[in-house]
XYZ file of N, CA and C in Angstrom:
582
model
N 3.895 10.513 20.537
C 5.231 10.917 20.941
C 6.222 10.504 19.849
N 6.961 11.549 19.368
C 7.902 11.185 18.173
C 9.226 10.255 19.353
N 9.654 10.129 19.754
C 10.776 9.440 20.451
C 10.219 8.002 20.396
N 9.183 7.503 20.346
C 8.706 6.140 20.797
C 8.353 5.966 19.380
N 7.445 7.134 18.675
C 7.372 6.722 16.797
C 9.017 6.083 16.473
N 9.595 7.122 16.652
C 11.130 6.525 15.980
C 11.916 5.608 16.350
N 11.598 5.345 17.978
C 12.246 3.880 18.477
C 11.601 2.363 17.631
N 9.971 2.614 17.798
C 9.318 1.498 16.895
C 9.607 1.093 15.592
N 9.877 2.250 14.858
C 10.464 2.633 13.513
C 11.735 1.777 13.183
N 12.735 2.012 14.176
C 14.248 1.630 14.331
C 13.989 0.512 14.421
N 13.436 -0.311 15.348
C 12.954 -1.822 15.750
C 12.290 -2.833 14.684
N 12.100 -2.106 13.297
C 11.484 -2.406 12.510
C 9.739 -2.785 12.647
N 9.407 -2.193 13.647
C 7.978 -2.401 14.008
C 7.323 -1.686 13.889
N 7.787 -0.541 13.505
C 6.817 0.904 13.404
C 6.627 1.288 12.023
N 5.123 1.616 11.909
C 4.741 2.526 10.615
C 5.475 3.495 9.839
N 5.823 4.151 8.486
C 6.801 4.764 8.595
C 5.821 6.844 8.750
N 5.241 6.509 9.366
C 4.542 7.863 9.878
C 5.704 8.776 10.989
N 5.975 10.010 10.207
C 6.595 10.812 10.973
C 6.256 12.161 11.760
N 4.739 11.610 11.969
C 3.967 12.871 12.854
C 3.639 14.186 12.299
N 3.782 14.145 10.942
C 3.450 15.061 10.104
C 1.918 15.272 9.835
N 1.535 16.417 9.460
C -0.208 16.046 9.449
C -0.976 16.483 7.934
N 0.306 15.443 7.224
C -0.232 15.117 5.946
C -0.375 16.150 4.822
N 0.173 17.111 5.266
C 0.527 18.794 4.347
C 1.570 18.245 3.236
N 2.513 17.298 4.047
C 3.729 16.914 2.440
C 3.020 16.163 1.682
N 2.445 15.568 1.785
C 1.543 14.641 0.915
C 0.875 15.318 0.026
N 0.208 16.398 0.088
C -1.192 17.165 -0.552
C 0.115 18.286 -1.135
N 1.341 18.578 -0.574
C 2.019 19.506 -1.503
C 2.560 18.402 -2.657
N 3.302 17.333 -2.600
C 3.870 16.331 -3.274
C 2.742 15.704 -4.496
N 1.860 16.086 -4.142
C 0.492 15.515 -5.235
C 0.342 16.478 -6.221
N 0.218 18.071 -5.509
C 0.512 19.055 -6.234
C 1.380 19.252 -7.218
N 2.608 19.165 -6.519
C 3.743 19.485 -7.599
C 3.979 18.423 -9.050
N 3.615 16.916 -8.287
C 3.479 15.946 -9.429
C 2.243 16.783 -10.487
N 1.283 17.152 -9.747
C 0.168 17.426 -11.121
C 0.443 18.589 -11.644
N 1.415 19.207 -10.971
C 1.675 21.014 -11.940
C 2.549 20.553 -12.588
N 3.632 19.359 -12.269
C 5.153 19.810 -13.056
C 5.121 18.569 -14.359
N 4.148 17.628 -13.772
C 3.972 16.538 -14.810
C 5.051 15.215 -14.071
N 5.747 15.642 -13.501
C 6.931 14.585 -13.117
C 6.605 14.622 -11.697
N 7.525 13.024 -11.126
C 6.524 12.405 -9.790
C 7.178 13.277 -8.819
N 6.756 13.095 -7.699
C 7.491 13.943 -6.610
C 7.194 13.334 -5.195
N 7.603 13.387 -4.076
C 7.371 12.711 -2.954
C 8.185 13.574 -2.096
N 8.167 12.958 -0.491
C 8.629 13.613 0.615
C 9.335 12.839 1.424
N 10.213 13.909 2.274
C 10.507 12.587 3.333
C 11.251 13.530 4.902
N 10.888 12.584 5.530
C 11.052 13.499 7.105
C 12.383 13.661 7.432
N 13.020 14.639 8.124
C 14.162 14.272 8.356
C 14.393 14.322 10.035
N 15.539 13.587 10.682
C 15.544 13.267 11.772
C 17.015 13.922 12.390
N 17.326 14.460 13.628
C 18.181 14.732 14.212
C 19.222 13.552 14.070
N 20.778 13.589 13.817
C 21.128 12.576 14.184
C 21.013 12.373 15.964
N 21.421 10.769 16.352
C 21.262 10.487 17.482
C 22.388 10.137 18.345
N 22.405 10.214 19.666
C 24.080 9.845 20.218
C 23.783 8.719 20.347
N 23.016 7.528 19.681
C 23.313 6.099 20.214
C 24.981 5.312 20.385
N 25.120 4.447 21.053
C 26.244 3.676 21.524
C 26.803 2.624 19.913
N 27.824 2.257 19.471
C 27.507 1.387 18.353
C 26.824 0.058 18.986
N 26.842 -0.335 20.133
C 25.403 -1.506 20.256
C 24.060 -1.115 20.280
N 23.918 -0.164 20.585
C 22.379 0.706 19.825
C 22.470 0.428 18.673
N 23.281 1.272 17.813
C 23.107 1.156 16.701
C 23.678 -0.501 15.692
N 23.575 -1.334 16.441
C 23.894 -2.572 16.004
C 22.388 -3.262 15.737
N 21.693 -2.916 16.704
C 20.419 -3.324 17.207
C 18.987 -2.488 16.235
N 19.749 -2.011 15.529
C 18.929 -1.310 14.621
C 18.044 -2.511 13.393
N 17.296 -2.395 13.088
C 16.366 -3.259 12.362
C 16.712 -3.128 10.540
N 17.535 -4.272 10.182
C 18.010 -3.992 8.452
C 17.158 -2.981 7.611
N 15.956 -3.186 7.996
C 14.689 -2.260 7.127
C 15.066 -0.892 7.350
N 15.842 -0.705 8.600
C 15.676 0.858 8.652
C 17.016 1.498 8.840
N 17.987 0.462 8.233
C 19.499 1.046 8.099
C 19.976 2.519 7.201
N 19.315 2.651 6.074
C 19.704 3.277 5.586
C 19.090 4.703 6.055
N 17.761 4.787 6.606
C 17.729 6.118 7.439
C 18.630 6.257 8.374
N 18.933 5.045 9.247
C 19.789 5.408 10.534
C 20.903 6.085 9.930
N 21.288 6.006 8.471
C 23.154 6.291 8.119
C 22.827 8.252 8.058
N 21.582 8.110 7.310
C 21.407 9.343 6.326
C 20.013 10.348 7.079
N 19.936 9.956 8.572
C 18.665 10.591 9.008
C 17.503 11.217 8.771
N 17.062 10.700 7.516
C 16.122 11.074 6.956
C 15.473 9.415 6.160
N 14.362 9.318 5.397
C 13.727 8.364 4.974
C 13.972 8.369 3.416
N 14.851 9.361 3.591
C 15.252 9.973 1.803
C 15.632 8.700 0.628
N 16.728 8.166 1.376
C 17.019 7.097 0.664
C 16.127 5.797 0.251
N 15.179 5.367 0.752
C 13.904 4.598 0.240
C 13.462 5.427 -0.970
N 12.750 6.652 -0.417
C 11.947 7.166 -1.075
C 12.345 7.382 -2.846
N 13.529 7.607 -2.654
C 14.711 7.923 -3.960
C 14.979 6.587 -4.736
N 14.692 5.727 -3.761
C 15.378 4.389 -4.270
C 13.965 3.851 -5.366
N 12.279 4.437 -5.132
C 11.581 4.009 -5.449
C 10.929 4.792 -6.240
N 10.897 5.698 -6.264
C 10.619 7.151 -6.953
C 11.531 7.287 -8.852
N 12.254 6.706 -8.538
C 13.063 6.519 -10.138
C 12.104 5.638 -10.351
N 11.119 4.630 -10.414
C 10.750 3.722 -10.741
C 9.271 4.030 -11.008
N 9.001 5.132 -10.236
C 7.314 6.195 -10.700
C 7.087 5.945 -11.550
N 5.962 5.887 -12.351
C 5.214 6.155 -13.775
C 5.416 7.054 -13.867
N 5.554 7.746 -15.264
C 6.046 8.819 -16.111
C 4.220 9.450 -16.182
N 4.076 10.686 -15.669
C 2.811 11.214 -15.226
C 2.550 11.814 -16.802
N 1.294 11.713 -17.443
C 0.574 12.007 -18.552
C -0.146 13.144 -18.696
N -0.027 14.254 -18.841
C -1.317 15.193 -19.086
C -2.670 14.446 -19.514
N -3.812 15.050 -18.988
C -5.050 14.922 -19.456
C -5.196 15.078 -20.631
N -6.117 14.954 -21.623
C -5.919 15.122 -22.660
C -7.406 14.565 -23.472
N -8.202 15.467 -24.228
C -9.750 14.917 -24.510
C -9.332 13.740 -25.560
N -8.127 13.542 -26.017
C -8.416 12.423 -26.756
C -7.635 11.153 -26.080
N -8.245 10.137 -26.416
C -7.882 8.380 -25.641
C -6.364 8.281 -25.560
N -5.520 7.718 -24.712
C -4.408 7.490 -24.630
C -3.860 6.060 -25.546
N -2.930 5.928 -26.030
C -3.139 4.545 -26.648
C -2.872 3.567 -25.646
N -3.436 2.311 -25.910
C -3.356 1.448 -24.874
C -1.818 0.794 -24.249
N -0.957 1.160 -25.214
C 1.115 1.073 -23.924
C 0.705 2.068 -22.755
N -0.129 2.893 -22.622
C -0.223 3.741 -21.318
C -1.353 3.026 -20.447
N -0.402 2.898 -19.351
C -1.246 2.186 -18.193
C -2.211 3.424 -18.082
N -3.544 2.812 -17.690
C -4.621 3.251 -17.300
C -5.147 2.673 -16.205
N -6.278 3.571 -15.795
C -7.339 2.805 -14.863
C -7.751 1.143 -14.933
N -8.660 1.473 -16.554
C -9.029 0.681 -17.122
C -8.449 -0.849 -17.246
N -7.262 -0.270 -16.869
C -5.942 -1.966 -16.977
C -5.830 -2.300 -15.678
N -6.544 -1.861 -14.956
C -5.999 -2.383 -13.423
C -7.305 -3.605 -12.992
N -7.021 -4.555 -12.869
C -7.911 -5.522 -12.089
C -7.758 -6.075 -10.605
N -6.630 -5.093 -10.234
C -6.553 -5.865 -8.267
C -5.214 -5.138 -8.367
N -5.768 -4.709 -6.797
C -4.703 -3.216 -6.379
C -3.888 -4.054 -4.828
N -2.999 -4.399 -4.375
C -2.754 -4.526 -3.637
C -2.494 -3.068 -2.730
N -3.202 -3.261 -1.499
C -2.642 -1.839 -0.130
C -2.633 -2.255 1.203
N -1.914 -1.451 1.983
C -2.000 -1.813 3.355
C -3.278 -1.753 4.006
N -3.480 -3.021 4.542
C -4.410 -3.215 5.694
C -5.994 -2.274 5.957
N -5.209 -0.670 6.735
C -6.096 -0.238 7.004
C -5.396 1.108 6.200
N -5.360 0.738 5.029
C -5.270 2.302 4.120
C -6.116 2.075 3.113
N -7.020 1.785 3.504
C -8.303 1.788 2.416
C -9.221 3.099 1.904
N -9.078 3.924 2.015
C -9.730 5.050 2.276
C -9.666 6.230 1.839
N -8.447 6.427 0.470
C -7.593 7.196 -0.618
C -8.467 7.166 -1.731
N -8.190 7.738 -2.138
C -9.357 8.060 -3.220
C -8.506 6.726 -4.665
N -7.741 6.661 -4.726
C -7.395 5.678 -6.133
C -7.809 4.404 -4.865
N -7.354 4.127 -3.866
C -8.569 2.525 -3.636
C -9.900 2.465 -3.712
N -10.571 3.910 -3.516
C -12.203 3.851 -3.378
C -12.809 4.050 -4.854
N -11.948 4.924 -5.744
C -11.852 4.496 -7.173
C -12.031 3.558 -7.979
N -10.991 2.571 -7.561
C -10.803 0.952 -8.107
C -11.717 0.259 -7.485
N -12.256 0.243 -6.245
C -13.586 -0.618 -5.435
C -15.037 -0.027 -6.481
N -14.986 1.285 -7.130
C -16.130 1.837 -7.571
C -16.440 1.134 -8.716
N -15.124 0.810 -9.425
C -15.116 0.188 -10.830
C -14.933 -1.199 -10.857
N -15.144 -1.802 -9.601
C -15.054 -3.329 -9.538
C -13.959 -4.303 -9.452
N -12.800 -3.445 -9.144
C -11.556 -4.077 -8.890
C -11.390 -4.537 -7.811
N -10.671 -5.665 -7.629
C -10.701 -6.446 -6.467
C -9.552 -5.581 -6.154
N -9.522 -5.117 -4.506
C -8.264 -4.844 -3.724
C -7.767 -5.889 -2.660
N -6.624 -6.217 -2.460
C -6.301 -6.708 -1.575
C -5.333 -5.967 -0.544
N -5.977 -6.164 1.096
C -5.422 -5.463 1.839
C -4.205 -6.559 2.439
N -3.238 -6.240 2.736
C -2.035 -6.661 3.495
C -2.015 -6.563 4.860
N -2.518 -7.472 5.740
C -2.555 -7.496 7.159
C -1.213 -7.153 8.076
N -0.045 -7.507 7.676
C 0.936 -7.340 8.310
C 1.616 -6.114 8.087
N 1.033 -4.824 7.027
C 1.530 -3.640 7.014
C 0.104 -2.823 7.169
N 0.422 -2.414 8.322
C -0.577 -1.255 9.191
C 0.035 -0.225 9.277
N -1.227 1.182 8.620
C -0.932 2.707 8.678
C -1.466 3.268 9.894
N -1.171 4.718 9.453
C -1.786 5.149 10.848
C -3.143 5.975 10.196
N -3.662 5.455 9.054
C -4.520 5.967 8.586
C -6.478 5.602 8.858
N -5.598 4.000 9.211
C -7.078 3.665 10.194
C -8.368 3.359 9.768
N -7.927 2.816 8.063
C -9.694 2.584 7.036
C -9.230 1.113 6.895
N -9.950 0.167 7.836
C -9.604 -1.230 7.005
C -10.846 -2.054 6.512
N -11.300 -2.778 6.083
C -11.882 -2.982 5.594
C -13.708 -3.623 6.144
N -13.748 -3.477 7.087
C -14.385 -3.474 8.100
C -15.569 -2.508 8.190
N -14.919 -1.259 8.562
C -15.063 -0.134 8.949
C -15.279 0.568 7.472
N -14.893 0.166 6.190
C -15.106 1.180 5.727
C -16.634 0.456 4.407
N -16.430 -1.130 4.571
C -17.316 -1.999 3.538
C -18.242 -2.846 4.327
N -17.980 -3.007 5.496
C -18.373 -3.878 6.455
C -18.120 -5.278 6.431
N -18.652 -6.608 7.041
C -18.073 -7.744 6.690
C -18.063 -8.201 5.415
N -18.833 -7.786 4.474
C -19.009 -8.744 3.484
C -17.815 -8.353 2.268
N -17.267 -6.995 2.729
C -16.613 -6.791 1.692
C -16.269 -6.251 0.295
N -17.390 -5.174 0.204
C -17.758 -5.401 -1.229
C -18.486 -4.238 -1.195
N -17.669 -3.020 -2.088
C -18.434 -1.965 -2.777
C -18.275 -1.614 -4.238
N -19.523 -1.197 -4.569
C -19.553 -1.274 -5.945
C -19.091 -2.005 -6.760
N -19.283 -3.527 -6.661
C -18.875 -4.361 -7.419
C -17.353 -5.162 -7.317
N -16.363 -4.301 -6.489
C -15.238 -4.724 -6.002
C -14.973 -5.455 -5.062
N -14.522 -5.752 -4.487
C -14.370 -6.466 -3.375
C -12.958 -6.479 -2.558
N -12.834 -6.045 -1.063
C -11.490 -6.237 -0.642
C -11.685 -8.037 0.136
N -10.053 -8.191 -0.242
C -9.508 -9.828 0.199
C -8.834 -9.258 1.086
N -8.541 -10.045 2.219
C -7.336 -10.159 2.988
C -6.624 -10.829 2.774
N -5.287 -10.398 2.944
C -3.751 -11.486 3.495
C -3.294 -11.250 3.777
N -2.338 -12.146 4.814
C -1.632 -12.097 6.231
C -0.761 -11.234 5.630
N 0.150 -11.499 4.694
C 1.469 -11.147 3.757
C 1.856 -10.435 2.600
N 2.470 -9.986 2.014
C 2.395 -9.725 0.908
C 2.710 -10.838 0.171
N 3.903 -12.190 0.728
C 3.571 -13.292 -0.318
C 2.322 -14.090 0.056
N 1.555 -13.534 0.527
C 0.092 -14.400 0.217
C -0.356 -13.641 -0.408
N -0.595 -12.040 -0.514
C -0.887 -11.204 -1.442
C -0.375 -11.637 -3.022
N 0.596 -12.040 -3.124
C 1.016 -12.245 -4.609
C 0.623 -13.549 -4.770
N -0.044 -14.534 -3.969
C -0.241 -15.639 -3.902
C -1.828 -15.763 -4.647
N -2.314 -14.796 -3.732
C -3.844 -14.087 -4.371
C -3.997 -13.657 -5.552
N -2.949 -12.691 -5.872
C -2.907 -11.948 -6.917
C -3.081 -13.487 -7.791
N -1.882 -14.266 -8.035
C -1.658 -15.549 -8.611
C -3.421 -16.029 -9.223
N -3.871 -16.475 -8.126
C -5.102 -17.226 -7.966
C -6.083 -16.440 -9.002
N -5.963 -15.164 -8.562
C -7.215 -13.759 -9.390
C -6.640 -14.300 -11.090
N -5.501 -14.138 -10.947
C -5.486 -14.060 -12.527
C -5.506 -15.384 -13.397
N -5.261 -16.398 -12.361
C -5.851 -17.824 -13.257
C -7.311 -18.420 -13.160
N -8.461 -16.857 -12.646
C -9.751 -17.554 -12.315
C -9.729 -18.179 -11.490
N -9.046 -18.491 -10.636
C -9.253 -19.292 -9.239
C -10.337 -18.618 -8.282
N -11.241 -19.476 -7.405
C -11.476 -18.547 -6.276
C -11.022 -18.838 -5.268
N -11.039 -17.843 -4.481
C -9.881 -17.077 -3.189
C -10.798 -18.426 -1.950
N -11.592 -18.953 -2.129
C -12.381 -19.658 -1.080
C -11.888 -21.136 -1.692
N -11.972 -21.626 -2.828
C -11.036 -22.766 -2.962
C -9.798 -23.015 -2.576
N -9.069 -21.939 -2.321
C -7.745 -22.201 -1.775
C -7.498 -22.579 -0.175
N -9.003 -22.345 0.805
C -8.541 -22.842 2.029
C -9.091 -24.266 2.268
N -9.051 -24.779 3.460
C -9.060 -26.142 3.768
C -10.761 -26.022 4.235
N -11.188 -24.984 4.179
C -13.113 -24.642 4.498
C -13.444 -24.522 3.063
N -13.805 -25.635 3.062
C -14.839 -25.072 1.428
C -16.430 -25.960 1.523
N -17.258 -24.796 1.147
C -18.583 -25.348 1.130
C -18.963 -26.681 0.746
N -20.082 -27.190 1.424
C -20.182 -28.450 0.819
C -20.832 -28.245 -0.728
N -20.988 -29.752 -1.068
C -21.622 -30.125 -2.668
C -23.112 -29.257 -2.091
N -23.997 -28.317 -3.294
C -24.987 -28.401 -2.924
C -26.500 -29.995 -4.389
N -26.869 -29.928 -3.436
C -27.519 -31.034 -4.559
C -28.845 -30.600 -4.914
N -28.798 -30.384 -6.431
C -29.496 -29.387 -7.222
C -30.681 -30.397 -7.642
N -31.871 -30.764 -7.071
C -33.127 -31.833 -7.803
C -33.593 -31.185 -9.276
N -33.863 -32.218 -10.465
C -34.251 -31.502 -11.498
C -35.389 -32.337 -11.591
C-alpha cells in the first residue's frame, strides 16, 4: 500500500522504495550507458493536506521531499558527485581512472546483495560489507544468498549494525586487522607441539 509506504517513509523508517517495479532503474542504466553521463530517477508524490503539526512531525531525513514532493532533491544532491562514466575501450585505462581492479571492500545495504556490481566484487574477492540498519525491499542478504559462512568466490560479506561500524570495518580492512580481533570473543591460544 503506497499510503503506509509513504507514512513509514515520512517517519523516517521506511525504505526509500516507491512501488515502482524497477523499469526507472533499467531505463536510468540505459541512458547512463548510451549518453556516457550518469542519470537516475525519482518518484514523485501528490502534495498532501497535512495540518502544520503533521508536518512538524515529519522525520529531518525526509524534509526536503516533504517541501518538493518528489525524492528529486537527494537524488540531485548526489548525482553531481557520480563518476564521470568512461567508454569501453580495447586499450587499458590509465590507472587515475577508478576501476574494478581498485576496489577492495564495497560497502551495501543489508539485504541488497544481489546486483550484479556486488556479485561482481564477491567474484573477484572483495570483501563487501552489508549495513544492517539500512534494509531494501530487495530481499538478498547475506544468508540467503552465501549462506552462513559468508563467502563466495573468494570474497566475503561482513556485517554491521551501522554505517559507523561499517567505516569502522572499512578502518580495520585497510590496516590488516581482522574483523574477529575486534570483538570481546576471540579464539583461544591454539598450542602447536613440535
Amino acid at each position: 500500500d503506497m499510503s503506509s509506504l509513504f507514512a513509514r517513509y515520512r517517519s523516517g523508517s521506511g525504505g526509500g522504495r516507491s512501488g515502482g517495479s524497477g523499469a526507472e532503474a533499467l531505463v536510468s542504466r540505459l541512458l547512463a550507458r548510451r549518453t556516457g553521463l550518469p542519470a537516475a530517477h525519482a518518484p514523485a508524490f501528490a502534495p498532501t493536506d497535512d495540518s502544520i503539526q503533521e508536518l512538524l512531525e515529519v522525520s529531518p531525513k525526509a524534509c526536503a521531499e516533504e517541501l518538493g514532493h518528489t525524492f528529486l532533491p537527494c537524488v540531485l544532491a548526489y548525482l553531481r558527485r557520480a563518476p564521470r562514466l568512461l567508454p569501453l575501450t580495447p586499450t587499458p585505462a590509465p590507472d587515475s581512472v577508478l576501476q574494478a581492479r581498485h576496489v577492495d571492500a564495497v560497502v551495501a545495504p543489508y539485504n541488497a546483495l544481489g546486483g550484479p556490481a556486488v556479485l561482481s566484487f564477491l567474484a573477484r574477492g572483495v570483501l563487501v560489507i552489508a549495513v544492517q540498519e539500512n534494509e531494501t525491499s530487495m530481499k538478498v542478504d547475506r544468508d540467503g544468498l552465501l549462506g552462513q559462512q559468508g563467502v563466495l568466490g573468494g570474497g566475503r560479506v561482513a556485517l554491521a549494525r551501522s554505517y559507523a561500524e561499517a567505516a569502522g570495518l572499512l578502518a580495520a580492512h585497510r590496516a590488516g586487522i581482522s574483523f574477529e580481533s575486534l570483538t570481546a570473543k576471540v579464539e583461544p591460544v591454539r598450542v602447536i607441539e613440535l
